[in-house]
mmCIF file of N, CA and C in Angstrom:
data_model
loop_
_atom_site.group_PDB
_atom_site.id
_atom_site.type_symbol
_atom_site.label_atom_id
_atom_site.label_comp_id
_atom_site.label_asym_id
_atom_site.label_seq_id
_atom_site.Cartn_x
_atom_site.Cartn_y
_atom_site.Cartn_z
ATOM 1 N N MET V 486 61.659 117.809 122.989
ATOM 2 C CA MET V 486 62.455 116.634 122.657
ATOM 3 C C MET V 486 62.620 116.485 121.159
ATOM 4 N N SER V 487 61.557 116.765 120.420
ATOM 5 C CA SER V 487 61.625 116.661 118.942
ATOM 6 C C SER V 487 62.582 117.694 118.357
ATOM 7 N N ASN V 488 62.669 118.909 119.053
ATOM 8 C CA ASN V 488 63.616 119.899 118.589
ATOM 9 C C ASN V 488 65.030 119.405 118.685
ATOM 10 N N THR V 489 65.364 118.643 119.746
ATOM 11 C CA THR V 489 66.701 118.120 119.852
ATOM 12 C C THR V 489 67.010 117.182 118.778
ATOM 13 N N LYS V 490 66.054 116.299 118.409
ATOM 14 C CA LYS V 490 66.292 115.317 117.350
ATOM 15 C C LYS V 490 66.432 116.040 116.003
ATOM 16 N N ASN V 491 65.618 117.070 115.820
ATOM 17 C CA ASN V 491 65.643 117.761 114.540
ATOM 18 C C ASN V 491 66.935 118.585 114.414
ATOM 19 N N SER V 492 67.385 119.220 115.428
ATOM 20 C CA SER V 492 68.629 119.978 115.326
ATOM 21 C C SER V 492 69.850 119.006 115.209
ATOM 22 N N SER V 493 69.729 117.892 115.828
ATOM 23 C CA SER V 493 70.811 116.853 115.688
ATOM 24 C C SER V 493 70.877 116.303 114.252
ATOM 25 N N GLY V 494 69.704 116.123 113.653
ATOM 26 C CA GLY V 494 69.685 115.657 112.268
ATOM 27 C C GLY V 494 70.201 116.718 111.324
ATOM 28 N N THR V 495 69.842 117.953 111.632
ATOM 29 C CA THR V 495 70.351 119.123 110.776
ATOM 30 C C THR V 495 71.848 119.160 110.853
ATOM 31 N N GLN V 496 72.411 118.991 112.123
ATOM 32 C CA GLN V 496 73.838 119.101 112.364
ATOM 33 C C GLN V 496 74.527 117.958 111.614
ATOM 34 N N ASP V 497 73.976 116.706 111.639
ATOM 35 C CA ASP V 497 74.552 115.593 110.908
ATOM 36 C C ASP V 497 74.550 115.831 109.419
ATOM 37 N N SER V 498 73.530 116.460 108.907
ATOM 38 C CA SER V 498 73.402 116.797 107.482
ATOM 39 C C SER V 498 74.502 117.751 107.094
ATOM 40 N N ARG V 499 74.715 118.800 107.935
ATOM 41 C CA ARG V 499 75.745 119.825 107.697
ATOM 42 C C ARG V 499 77.123 119.156 107.689
ATOM 43 N N ASN V 500 77.430 118.306 108.694
ATOM 44 C CA ASN V 500 78.698 117.629 108.831
ATOM 45 C C ASN V 500 78.935 116.726 107.629
ATOM 46 N N SER V 501 77.901 116.106 107.136
ATOM 47 C CA SER V 501 78.018 115.191 105.971
ATOM 48 C C SER V 501 78.435 115.975 104.733
ATOM 49 N N ARG V 502 77.763 117.107 104.504
ATOM 50 C CA ARG V 502 78.130 117.999 103.375
ATOM 51 C C ARG V 502 79.478 118.529 103.497
ATOM 52 N N LYS V 503 79.858 118.970 104.718
ATOM 53 C CA LYS V 503 81.212 119.485 104.944
ATOM 54 C C LYS V 503 82.314 118.441 104.675
ATOM 55 N N GLY V 504 82.036 117.195 105.074
ATOM 56 C CA GLY V 504 82.931 116.126 104.822
ATOM 57 C C GLY V 504 83.128 115.863 103.325
ATOM 58 N N THR V 505 82.069 115.914 102.606
ATOM 59 C CA THR V 505 82.059 115.740 101.168
ATOM 60 C C THR V 505 82.892 116.844 100.445
ATOM 61 N N GLU V 506 82.670 118.077 100.934
ATOM 62 C CA GLU V 506 83.419 119.240 100.359
ATOM 63 C C GLU V 506 84.926 119.086 100.652
ATOM 64 N N GLU V 507 85.291 118.643 101.884
ATOM 65 C CA GLU V 507 86.696 118.450 102.204
ATOM 66 C C GLU V 507 87.330 117.319 101.369
ATOM 67 N N ASP V 508 86.548 116.239 101.168
ATOM 68 C CA ASP V 508 87.036 115.149 100.323
ATOM 69 C C ASP V 508 87.263 115.640 98.906
ATOM 70 N N THR V 509 86.394 116.444 98.353
ATOM 71 C CA THR V 509 86.577 116.937 97.032
ATOM 72 C C THR V 509 87.806 117.844 96.972
ATOM 73 N N ASP V 510 87.996 118.738 97.947
ATOM 74 C CA ASP V 510 89.179 119.590 97.935
ATOM 75 C C ASP V 510 90.456 118.795 98.024
ATOM 76 N N GLU V 511 90.470 117.709 98.775
ATOM 77 C CA GLU V 511 91.656 116.833 98.872
ATOM 78 C C GLU V 511 91.933 116.185 97.540
ATOM 79 N N LYS V 512 90.883 115.724 96.813
ATOM 80 C CA LYS V 512 91.069 115.077 95.547
ATOM 81 C C LYS V 512 91.626 116.032 94.510
ATOM 82 N N VAL V 513 91.151 117.316 94.543
ATOM 83 C CA VAL V 513 91.610 118.335 93.634
ATOM 84 C C VAL V 513 93.106 118.625 93.887
ATOM 85 N N ALA V 514 93.458 118.762 95.171
ATOM 86 C CA ALA V 514 94.842 119.012 95.534
ATOM 87 C C ALA V 514 95.756 117.849 95.127
ATOM 88 N N GLU V 515 95.265 116.585 95.300
ATOM 89 C CA GLU V 515 96.079 115.437 94.925
ATOM 90 C C GLU V 515 96.277 115.395 93.373
ATOM 91 N N ASN V 516 95.281 115.781 92.621
ATOM 92 C CA ASN V 516 95.381 115.676 91.160
ATOM 93 C C ASN V 516 96.138 116.886 90.544
ATOM 94 N N ARG V 517 96.379 117.923 91.295
ATOM 95 C CA ARG V 517 97.005 119.132 90.777
ATOM 96 C C ARG V 517 98.548 118.958 90.813
ATOM 97 N N ARG V 518 99.160 119.114 89.633
ATOM 98 C CA ARG V 518 100.643 119.094 89.621
ATOM 99 C C ARG V 518 101.085 120.454 90.118
ATOM 100 N N PRO V 519 102.199 120.465 90.893
ATOM 101 C CA PRO V 519 102.754 121.737 91.355
ATOM 102 C C PRO V 519 103.275 122.547 90.203
ATOM 103 N N LYS V 520 103.254 123.850 90.396
ATOM 104 C CA LYS V 520 103.798 124.790 89.403
ATOM 105 C C LYS V 520 105.330 124.739 89.489
ATOM 106 N N PRO V 521 106.006 125.035 88.379
ATOM 107 C CA PRO V 521 107.460 124.938 88.369
ATOM 108 C C PRO V 521 108.173 125.735 89.484
ATOM 109 N N MET V 522 107.693 126.905 89.743
ATOM 110 C CA MET V 522 108.284 127.694 90.905
ATOM 111 C C MET V 522 108.120 127.068 92.247
ATOM 112 N N GLU V 523 106.961 126.370 92.418
ATOM 113 C CA GLU V 523 106.746 125.608 93.706
ATOM 114 C C GLU V 523 107.727 124.510 93.784
ATOM 115 N N VAL V 524 107.960 123.769 92.646
ATOM 116 C CA VAL V 524 108.915 122.698 92.650
ATOM 117 C C VAL V 524 110.320 123.157 93.002
ATOM 118 N N LEU V 525 110.721 124.314 92.371
ATOM 119 C CA LEU V 525 112.060 124.854 92.638
ATOM 120 C C LEU V 525 112.267 125.151 94.089
ATOM 121 N N ARG V 526 111.290 125.941 94.664
ATOM 122 C CA ARG V 526 111.410 126.337 96.099
ATOM 123 C C ARG V 526 111.439 125.101 96.990
ATOM 124 N N GLU V 527 110.562 124.146 96.753
ATOM 125 C CA GLU V 527 110.460 122.984 97.579
ATOM 126 C C GLU V 527 111.681 122.111 97.499
ATOM 127 N N ALA V 528 112.245 121.979 96.261
ATOM 128 C CA ALA V 528 113.455 121.176 96.048
ATOM 129 C C ALA V 528 114.654 121.764 96.858
ATOM 130 N N ARG V 529 114.785 123.075 96.717
ATOM 131 C CA ARG V 529 115.886 123.763 97.454
ATOM 132 C C ARG V 529 115.719 123.563 98.966
ATOM 133 N N ALA V 530 114.520 123.749 99.417
ATOM 134 C CA ALA V 530 114.236 123.596 100.898
ATOM 135 C C ALA V 530 114.515 122.149 101.400
ATOM 136 N N GLN V 531 114.052 121.207 100.669
ATOM 137 C CA GLN V 531 114.177 119.832 101.016
ATOM 138 C C GLN V 531 115.712 119.420 101.009
ATOM 139 N N LEU V 532 116.454 119.834 99.976
ATOM 140 C CA LEU V 532 117.835 119.485 99.913
ATOM 141 C C LEU V 532 118.593 120.110 101.034
ATOM 142 N N ALA V 533 118.327 121.384 101.299
ATOM 143 C CA ALA V 533 118.996 122.078 102.417
ATOM 144 C C ALA V 533 118.676 121.402 103.747
ATOM 145 N N GLU V 534 117.447 121.010 103.986
ATOM 146 C CA GLU V 534 117.109 120.286 105.223
ATOM 147 C C GLU V 534 117.857 118.956 105.324
ATOM 148 N N LEU V 535 117.927 118.198 104.294
ATOM 149 C CA LEU V 535 118.607 116.901 104.326
ATOM 150 C C LEU V 535 120.084 116.993 104.471
ATOM 151 N N THR V 536 120.729 117.951 103.796
ATOM 152 C CA THR V 536 122.135 118.057 103.817
ATOM 153 C C THR V 536 122.715 118.980 104.863
ATOM 154 N N GLY V 537 121.873 119.934 105.312
ATOM 155 C CA GLY V 537 122.345 120.913 106.301
ATOM 156 C C GLY V 537 123.190 122.046 105.636
ATOM 157 N N MET V 538 123.190 122.063 104.333
ATOM 158 C CA MET V 538 123.975 123.076 103.567
ATOM 159 C C MET V 538 123.052 124.031 102.821
ATOM 160 N N THR V 539 123.597 125.176 102.548
ATOM 161 C CA THR V 539 122.799 126.226 101.877
ATOM 162 C C THR V 539 122.693 125.948 100.368
ATOM 163 N N ALA V 540 121.437 125.849 99.894
ATOM 164 C CA ALA V 540 121.202 125.680 98.490
ATOM 165 C C ALA V 540 121.125 127.068 97.899
ATOM 166 N N GLU V 541 122.122 127.409 97.096
ATOM 167 C CA GLU V 541 122.278 128.796 96.569
ATOM 168 C C GLU V 541 121.420 129.077 95.313
ATOM 169 N N ASN V 542 121.466 128.218 94.338
ATOM 170 C CA ASN V 542 120.650 128.399 93.116
ATOM 171 C C ASN V 542 120.416 127.134 92.407
ATOM 172 N N VAL V 543 119.495 127.156 91.428
ATOM 173 C CA VAL V 543 119.160 126.011 90.593
ATOM 174 C C VAL V 543 119.790 126.311 89.217
ATOM 175 N N SER V 544 120.619 125.409 88.755
ATOM 176 C CA SER V 544 121.296 125.678 87.468
ATOM 177 C C SER V 544 120.717 124.825 86.358
ATOM 178 N N SER V 545 119.870 123.850 86.661
ATOM 179 C CA SER V 545 119.211 123.067 85.672
ATOM 180 C C SER V 545 117.887 122.552 86.217
ATOM 181 N N PHE V 546 116.848 122.560 85.311
ATOM 182 C CA PHE V 546 115.528 122.205 85.785
ATOM 183 C C PHE V 546 114.809 121.559 84.570
ATOM 184 N N GLU V 547 114.200 120.379 84.823
ATOM 185 C CA GLU V 547 113.504 119.703 83.710
ATOM 186 C C GLU V 547 112.384 118.758 84.271
ATOM 187 N N GLN V 548 111.252 118.835 83.596
ATOM 188 C CA GLN V 548 110.161 117.919 83.939
ATOM 189 C C GLN V 548 110.387 116.636 83.149
ATOM 190 N N THR V 549 110.277 115.528 83.826
ATOM 191 C CA THR V 549 110.459 114.222 83.229
ATOM 192 C C THR V 549 109.199 113.389 83.287
ATOM 193 N N GLU V 550 109.240 112.224 82.704
ATOM 194 C CA GLU V 550 108.082 111.260 82.810
ATOM 195 C C GLU V 550 107.856 110.841 84.306
ATOM 196 N N ASP V 551 108.936 110.828 85.057
ATOM 197 C CA ASP V 551 108.867 110.317 86.449
ATOM 198 C C ASP V 551 108.711 111.444 87.463
ATOM 199 N N GLY V 552 108.659 112.679 87.028
ATOM 200 C CA GLY V 552 108.549 113.808 87.954
ATOM 201 C C GLY V 552 109.419 114.955 87.498
ATOM 202 N N TRP V 553 110.462 115.354 88.255
ATOM 203 C CA TRP V 553 111.316 116.490 87.995
ATOM 204 C C TRP V 553 112.739 116.140 88.250
ATOM 205 N N GLU V 554 113.650 116.739 87.516
ATOM 206 C CA GLU V 554 115.065 116.643 87.738
ATOM 207 C C GLU V 554 115.684 118.004 87.753
ATOM 208 N N LEU V 555 116.547 118.214 88.754
ATOM 209 C CA LEU V 555 117.147 119.534 88.924
ATOM 210 C C LEU V 555 118.617 119.373 89.250
ATOM 211 N N GLU V 556 119.397 120.407 88.979
ATOM 212 C CA GLU V 556 120.755 120.518 89.490
ATOM 213 C C GLU V 556 120.780 121.712 90.353
ATOM 214 N N ILE V 557 121.238 121.577 91.574
ATOM 215 C CA ILE V 557 121.224 122.672 92.552
ATOM 216 C C ILE V 557 122.642 122.911 93.020
ATOM 217 N N GLU V 558 123.049 124.196 93.029
ATOM 218 C CA GLU V 558 124.399 124.549 93.465
ATOM 219 C C GLU V 558 124.333 124.801 94.983
ATOM 220 N N VAL V 559 125.220 124.238 95.727
ATOM 221 C CA VAL V 559 125.211 124.209 97.163
ATOM 222 C C VAL V 559 126.552 124.767 97.666
ATOM 223 N N LEU V 560 126.560 125.583 98.723
ATOM 224 C CA LEU V 560 127.769 126.006 99.416
ATOM 225 C C LEU V 560 128.092 124.901 100.411
ATOM 226 N N GLU V 561 129.238 124.209 100.148
ATOM 227 C CA GLU V 561 129.637 123.124 101.030
ATOM 228 C C GLU V 561 130.593 123.562 102.144
ATOM 229 N N LEU V 562 131.477 124.499 101.828
ATOM 230 C CA LEU V 562 132.489 124.894 102.811
ATOM 231 C C LEU V 562 132.812 126.364 102.558
ATOM 232 N N THR V 563 132.624 127.209 103.570
ATOM 233 C CA THR V 563 132.902 128.606 103.433
ATOM 234 C C THR V 563 134.380 128.861 103.733
ATOM 235 N N ARG V 564 135.014 129.585 102.879
ATOM 236 C CA ARG V 564 136.455 129.995 103.069
ATOM 237 C C ARG V 564 136.619 131.459 102.832
ATOM 238 N N VAL V 565 137.739 132.002 103.313
ATOM 239 C CA VAL V 565 138.101 133.397 103.098
ATOM 240 C C VAL V 565 139.365 133.403 102.235
ATOM 241 N N PRO V 566 139.322 134.134 101.113
ATOM 242 C CA PRO V 566 138.240 134.881 100.568
ATOM 243 C C PRO V 566 137.096 133.993 99.990
ATOM 244 N N ASP V 567 135.978 134.575 99.796
ATOM 245 C CA ASP V 567 134.758 133.851 99.397
ATOM 246 C C ASP V 567 134.998 133.103 98.053
ATOM 247 N N THR V 568 135.869 133.628 97.224
ATOM 248 C CA THR V 568 136.135 132.970 95.937
ATOM 249 C C THR V 568 136.752 131.594 96.075
ATOM 250 N N MET V 569 137.293 131.299 97.288
ATOM 251 C CA MET V 569 137.837 129.991 97.547
ATOM 252 C C MET V 569 136.893 129.022 98.261
ATOM 253 N N SER V 570 135.719 129.472 98.498
ATOM 254 C CA SER V 570 134.705 128.599 99.142
ATOM 255 C C SER V 570 134.399 127.399 98.173
ATOM 256 N N LEU V 571 134.097 126.254 98.789
ATOM 257 C CA LEU V 571 133.829 125.058 98.117
ATOM 258 C C LEU V 571 132.344 124.993 97.822
ATOM 259 N N MET V 572 132.047 124.824 96.498
ATOM 260 C CA MET V 572 130.676 124.683 96.039
ATOM 261 C C MET V 572 130.504 123.242 95.489
ATOM 262 N N ALA V 573 129.262 122.845 95.354
ATOM 263 C CA ALA V 573 128.972 121.512 94.788
ATOM 264 C C ALA V 573 127.668 121.595 94.014
ATOM 265 N N THR V 574 127.623 120.769 92.993
ATOM 266 C CA THR V 574 126.382 120.628 92.181
ATOM 267 C C THR V 574 125.741 119.302 92.556
ATOM 268 N N TYR V 575 124.482 119.344 92.975
ATOM 269 C CA TYR V 575 123.752 118.162 93.317
ATOM 270 C C TYR V 575 122.642 117.893 92.299
ATOM 271 N N GLN V 576 122.555 116.715 91.787
ATOM 272 C CA GLN V 576 121.472 116.312 90.956
ATOM 273 C C GLN V 576 120.341 115.821 91.897
ATOM 274 N N VAL V 577 119.188 116.367 91.676
ATOM 275 C CA VAL V 577 118.037 116.140 92.624
ATOM 276 C C VAL V 577 116.898 115.606 91.797
ATOM 277 N N GLU V 578 116.296 114.506 92.255
ATOM 278 C CA GLU V 578 115.141 113.958 91.583
ATOM 279 C C GLU V 578 113.900 114.083 92.526
ATOM 280 N N LEU V 579 112.804 114.476 91.900
ATOM 281 C CA LEU V 579 111.549 114.667 92.636
ATOM 282 C C LEU V 579 110.405 113.875 91.962
ATOM 283 N N ASP V 580 109.447 113.445 92.686
ATOM 284 C CA ASP V 580 108.261 112.800 92.131
ATOM 285 C C ASP V 580 107.330 113.822 91.514
ATOM 286 N N PRO V 581 106.307 113.440 90.804
ATOM 287 C CA PRO V 581 105.420 114.355 90.154
ATOM 288 C C PRO V 581 104.783 115.433 91.090
ATOM 289 N N GLU V 582 104.684 115.081 92.383
ATOM 290 C CA GLU V 582 104.130 116.007 93.388
ATOM 291 C C GLU V 582 105.155 116.981 93.908
ATOM 292 N N GLY V 583 106.431 116.828 93.558
ATOM 293 C CA GLY V 583 107.493 117.662 93.978
ATOM 294 C C GLY V 583 108.179 117.255 95.249
ATOM 295 N N GLN V 584 107.983 115.974 95.674
ATOM 296 C CA GLN V 584 108.635 115.435 96.848
ATOM 297 C C GLN V 584 110.028 114.832 96.450
ATOM 298 N N LEU V 585 111.070 115.172 97.167
ATOM 299 C CA LEU V 585 112.408 114.666 96.853
ATOM 300 C C LEU V 585 112.405 113.157 96.985
ATOM 301 N N THR V 586 112.970 112.494 95.937
ATOM 302 C CA THR V 586 113.067 111.036 95.990
ATOM 303 C C THR V 586 114.541 110.627 95.981
ATOM 304 N N GLY V 587 115.432 111.478 95.621
ATOM 305 C CA GLY V 587 116.872 111.176 95.677
ATOM 306 C C GLY V 587 117.718 112.334 95.210
ATOM 307 N N TYR V 588 119.007 112.252 95.677
ATOM 308 C CA TYR V 588 119.969 113.283 95.287
ATOM 309 C C TYR V 588 121.362 112.728 95.292
ATOM 310 N N ARG V 589 122.300 113.301 94.517
ATOM 311 C CA ARG V 589 123.652 112.928 94.591
ATOM 312 C C ARG V 589 124.541 114.085 94.140
ATOM 313 N N ARG V 590 125.776 114.137 94.696
ATOM 314 C CA ARG V 590 126.680 115.190 94.314
ATOM 315 C C ARG V 590 127.337 114.762 93.060
ATOM 316 N N VAL V 591 127.345 115.629 91.994
ATOM 317 C CA VAL V 591 127.890 115.304 90.690
ATOM 318 C C VAL V 591 129.126 116.094 90.409
ATOM 319 N N ARG V 592 129.395 117.144 91.248
ATOM 320 C CA ARG V 592 130.570 117.995 90.932
ATOM 321 C C ARG V 592 130.899 118.809 92.163
ATOM 322 N N ARG V 593 132.204 119.080 92.383
ATOM 323 C CA ARG V 593 132.633 119.914 93.499
ATOM 324 C C ARG V 593 133.721 120.864 92.943
ATOM 325 N N TYR V 594 133.657 122.113 93.320
ATOM 326 C CA TYR V 594 134.572 123.084 92.745
ATOM 327 C C TYR V 594 134.704 124.377 93.680
ATOM 328 N N GLU V 595 135.727 125.135 93.404
ATOM 329 C CA GLU V 595 135.894 126.401 94.136
ATOM 330 C C GLU V 595 135.030 127.472 93.454
ATOM 331 N N ARG V 596 134.403 128.240 94.259
ATOM 332 C CA ARG V 596 133.483 129.289 93.767
ATOM 333 C C ARG V 596 134.098 130.167 92.686
ATOM 334 N N GLY V 597 135.364 130.546 92.820
ATOM 335 C CA GLY V 597 135.990 131.490 91.931
ATOM 336 C C GLY V 597 136.497 130.823 90.648
ATOM 337 N N ARG V 598 136.381 129.563 90.460
ATOM 338 C CA ARG V 598 136.902 128.900 89.263
ATOM 339 C C ARG V 598 135.791 128.671 88.231
ATOM 340 N N ALA V 599 136.131 128.999 86.974
ATOM 341 C CA ALA V 599 135.206 128.752 85.848
ATOM 342 C C ALA V 599 135.373 127.290 85.412
ATOM 343 N N ASP V 600 134.339 126.711 84.772
ATOM 344 C CA ASP V 600 134.403 125.384 84.239
ATOM 345 C C ASP V 600 135.450 125.389 83.056
ATOM 346 N N ALA V 601 136.163 124.300 82.927
ATOM 347 C CA ALA V 601 137.076 124.139 81.760
ATOM 348 C C ALA V 601 136.191 123.960 80.544
ATOM 349 N N GLN V 602 136.581 124.484 79.408
ATOM 350 C CA GLN V 602 135.831 124.394 78.180
ATOM 351 C C GLN V 602 135.770 122.919 77.762
ATOM 352 N N ARG V 603 134.599 122.390 77.533
ATOM 353 C CA ARG V 603 134.453 121.015 77.138
ATOM 354 C C ARG V 603 134.322 121.004 75.587
ATOM 355 N N ARG V 604 134.742 119.815 75.036
ATOM 356 C CA ARG V 604 134.601 119.568 73.620
ATOM 357 C C ARG V 604 133.168 119.692 73.219
ATOM 358 N N GLY V 605 132.854 120.339 72.114
ATOM 359 C CA GLY V 605 131.469 120.450 71.649
ATOM 360 C C GLY V 605 130.752 121.690 72.210
ATOM 361 N N GLY V 606 131.501 122.547 72.876
ATOM 362 C CA GLY V 606 130.921 123.834 73.305
ATOM 363 C C GLY V 606 130.148 123.747 74.592
ATOM 364 N N HIS V 607 130.171 122.603 75.294
ATOM 365 C CA HIS V 607 129.457 122.499 76.552
ATOM 366 C C HIS V 607 130.260 122.921 77.739
#
């Protein structure tokens, strides 16, 4: 009978240490900022999931005080020939952990068209 109590106490001790290790791992994961490539991949995946459209590339990427800001090029409407397909640029905002907090379309254009030259070389 004493063996049962002893092994039960040993098991409780192991579970207690395991719980502490898991808590520490969670705190480290919470405090770790994602790497830029992780943010890029996750932003594209989240935008594609929300809009149902293909996120083709990231044309702008910046870390801000509030998290991250990106501009993502999205295929909105496929046409033939491909140069006539409709593309859009979405401004995407993410929190410091890389979770999408908002997005909006800022531009729509045909794939084969270049931007008009803006004043000031932009």
